[in-house]
């Protein structure tokens, strides 16, 4: 019998603990009965790492902003992102720019 990979970190070393499945790598525990389908958006950063609401990311290249006098510089840190549907799939606030949407392919999750 094979257990699913960890939904958080994709570890293969998941084990059973009673009704729960436990991931030894990120300590995530979940009840497989409750996970019918993966819910929510799957948004990946430039490295293919899955992003989640509340994550902090850095911008990996200078980004032009429509209507702004300057670019968002590479290395800019963006806190507390929110994932949304669409082409620009990260809703966030960037210091000095305010609320805006970014493409996940132009950011990298901070670990
Ligand atoms: Zn895990």
mmCIF file of C-alpha atoms and ligand atoms in Angstrom:
data_model
loop_
_atom_site.group_PDB
_atom_site.id
_atom_site.type_symbol
_atom_site.label_atom_id
_atom_site.label_comp_id
_atom_site.label_asym_id
_atom_site.label_seq_id
_atom_site.Cartn_x
_atom_site.Cartn_y
_atom_site.Cartn_z
ATOM 1 C CA UNK A 1 0.000 0.000 0.000
ATOM 2 C CA UNK A 2 1.363 3.384 -0.863
ATOM 3 C CA UNK A 3 0.708 6.596 0.971
ATOM 4 C CA UNK A 4 0.321 9.910 -0.801
ATOM 5 C CA UNK A 5 3.105 12.444 -0.790
ATOM 6 C CA UNK A 6 2.919 15.276 1.687
ATOM 7 C CA UNK A 7 0.579 17.968 0.314
ATOM 8 C CA UNK A 8 2.749 20.692 1.795
ATOM 9 C CA UNK A 9 6.308 19.749 0.888
ATOM 10 C CA UNK A 10 5.733 16.766 -1.387
ATOM 11 C CA UNK A 11 7.834 14.495 0.821
ATOM 12 C CA UNK A 12 7.592 10.771 0.097
ATOM 13 C CA UNK A 13 8.270 9.794 3.694
ATOM 14 C CA UNK A 14 4.754 10.172 4.958
ATOM 15 C CA UNK A 15 3.641 7.696 7.613
ATOM 16 C CA UNK A 16 0.385 6.800 9.274
ATOM 17 C CA UNK A 17 -0.401 7.789 12.853
ATOM 18 C CA UNK A 18 -3.859 6.502 13.690
ATOM 19 C CA UNK A 19 -6.280 8.158 11.282
ATOM 20 C CA UNK A 20 -3.798 10.869 10.448
ATOM 21 C CA UNK A 21 -0.968 10.954 7.984
ATOM 22 C CA UNK A 22 2.176 12.644 9.209
ATOM 23 C CA UNK A 23 5.038 14.155 7.263
ATOM 24 C CA UNK A 24 8.377 13.821 9.073
ATOM 25 C CA UNK A 25 9.998 16.510 6.976
ATOM 26 C CA UNK A 26 7.704 19.478 7.527
ATOM 27 C CA UNK A 27 5.681 18.078 10.446
ATOM 28 C CA UNK A 28 2.422 18.538 8.595
ATOM 29 C CA UNK A 29 -0.405 16.253 9.766
ATOM 30 C CA UNK A 30 -3.644 15.707 7.953
ATOM 31 C CA UNK A 31 -6.571 13.388 7.724
ATOM 32 C CA UNK A 32 -6.611 11.738 4.280
ATOM 33 C CA UNK A 33 -10.366 11.256 4.566
ATOM 34 C CA UNK A 34 -10.811 15.002 4.549
ATOM 35 C CA UNK A 35 -8.600 15.646 1.581
ATOM 36 C CA UNK A 36 -10.912 14.761 -1.237
ATOM 37 C CA UNK A 37 -9.493 17.097 -3.755
ATOM 38 C CA UNK A 38 -6.776 19.596 -3.415
ATOM 39 C CA UNK A 39 -8.533 22.814 -2.761
ATOM 40 C CA UNK A 40 -7.426 26.266 -3.611
ATOM 41 C CA UNK A 41 -5.124 27.528 -6.249
ATOM 42 C CA UNK A 42 -1.879 25.919 -7.163
ATOM 43 C CA UNK A 43 0.545 28.754 -7.707
ATOM 44 C CA UNK A 44 4.206 28.018 -8.288
ATOM 45 C CA UNK A 45 7.100 30.417 -8.019
ATOM 46 C CA UNK A 46 10.022 30.672 -10.430
ATOM 47 C CA UNK A 47 11.593 27.563 -8.878
ATOM 48 C CA UNK A 48 8.429 25.507 -9.013
ATOM 49 C CA UNK A 49 7.883 25.858 -5.276
ATOM 50 C CA UNK A 50 4.269 26.046 -4.297
ATOM 51 C CA UNK A 51 3.193 29.359 -2.828
ATOM 52 C CA UNK A 52 0.558 29.907 -0.187
ATOM 53 C CA UNK A 53 -1.372 32.847 1.183
ATOM 54 C CA UNK A 54 0.753 34.746 3.675
ATOM 55 C CA UNK A 55 4.089 33.748 2.158
ATOM 56 C CA UNK A 56 6.942 36.179 1.739
ATOM 57 C CA UNK A 57 8.572 36.267 -1.671
ATOM 58 C CA UNK A 58 11.305 38.213 -3.411
ATOM 59 C CA UNK A 59 11.109 39.597 -6.907
ATOM 60 C CA UNK A 60 13.672 37.940 -9.193
ATOM 61 C CA UNK A 61 13.886 40.597 -11.884
ATOM 62 C CA UNK A 62 13.116 44.257 -12.321
ATOM 63 C CA UNK A 63 9.437 44.619 -13.102
ATOM 64 C CA UNK A 64 7.882 47.483 -14.948
ATOM 65 C CA UNK A 65 4.760 48.809 -13.315
ATOM 66 C CA UNK A 66 2.115 50.445 -15.438
ATOM 67 C CA UNK A 67 1.609 54.000 -14.338
ATOM 68 C CA UNK A 68 4.467 53.956 -11.844
ATOM 69 C CA UNK A 69 7.486 56.205 -12.288
ATOM 70 C CA UNK A 70 9.907 53.414 -11.424
ATOM 71 C CA UNK A 71 10.335 49.657 -11.661
ATOM 72 C CA UNK A 72 10.009 47.194 -8.839
ATOM 73 C CA UNK A 73 13.614 46.239 -8.316
ATOM 74 C CA UNK A 74 14.935 42.735 -8.358
ATOM 75 C CA UNK A 75 15.304 41.524 -4.772
ATOM 76 C CA UNK A 76 12.342 43.489 -3.483
ATOM 77 C CA UNK A 77 10.744 41.593 -0.658
ATOM 78 C CA UNK A 78 6.993 41.219 -0.704
ATOM 79 C CA UNK A 79 5.291 40.084 2.459
ATOM 80 C CA UNK A 80 1.969 38.458 3.074
ATOM 81 C CA UNK A 81 1.005 37.619 -0.480
ATOM 82 C CA UNK A 82 -2.444 36.421 -1.435
ATOM 83 C CA UNK A 83 -3.033 33.993 -4.258
ATOM 84 C CA UNK A 84 -5.660 34.853 -6.822
ATOM 85 C CA UNK A 85 -6.878 33.449 -10.116
ATOM 86 C CA UNK A 86 -5.601 34.786 -13.359
ATOM 87 C CA UNK A 87 -2.511 35.704 -15.257
ATOM 88 C CA UNK A 88 -1.209 37.881 -12.438
ATOM 89 C CA UNK A 89 -1.818 35.385 -9.682
ATOM 90 C CA UNK A 90 -0.322 37.112 -6.659
ATOM 91 C CA UNK A 91 -2.153 39.906 -4.934
ATOM 92 C CA UNK A 92 0.128 41.887 -2.664
ATOM 93 C CA UNK A 93 1.351 45.206 -1.408
ATOM 94 C CA UNK A 94 4.755 46.359 -2.461
ATOM 95 C CA UNK A 95 6.488 49.004 -0.382
ATOM 96 C CA UNK A 96 6.557 52.247 -2.279
ATOM 97 C CA UNK A 97 4.011 51.021 -4.832
ATOM 98 C CA UNK A 98 0.958 49.960 -2.894
ATOM 99 C CA UNK A 99 -1.450 47.193 -3.783
ATOM 100 C CA UNK A 100 -0.768 45.353 -7.003
ATOM 101 C CA UNK A 101 -0.729 42.026 -8.716
ATOM 102 C CA UNK A 102 2.370 40.110 -9.712
ATOM 103 C CA UNK A 103 3.034 37.025 -11.764
ATOM 104 C CA UNK A 104 4.278 34.121 -9.712
ATOM 105 C CA UNK A 105 6.927 33.298 -12.324
ATOM 106 C CA UNK A 106 8.746 36.500 -11.377
ATOM 107 C CA UNK A 107 9.042 35.777 -7.671
ATOM 108 C CA UNK A 108 10.847 33.336 -5.448
ATOM 109 C CA UNK A 109 9.582 32.091 -2.125
ATOM 110 C CA UNK A 110 11.701 32.984 0.883
ATOM 111 C CA UNK A 111 12.348 29.972 3.044
HETATM 112 ZN ZN1 LIG B 1 5.788 17.652 4.392
#
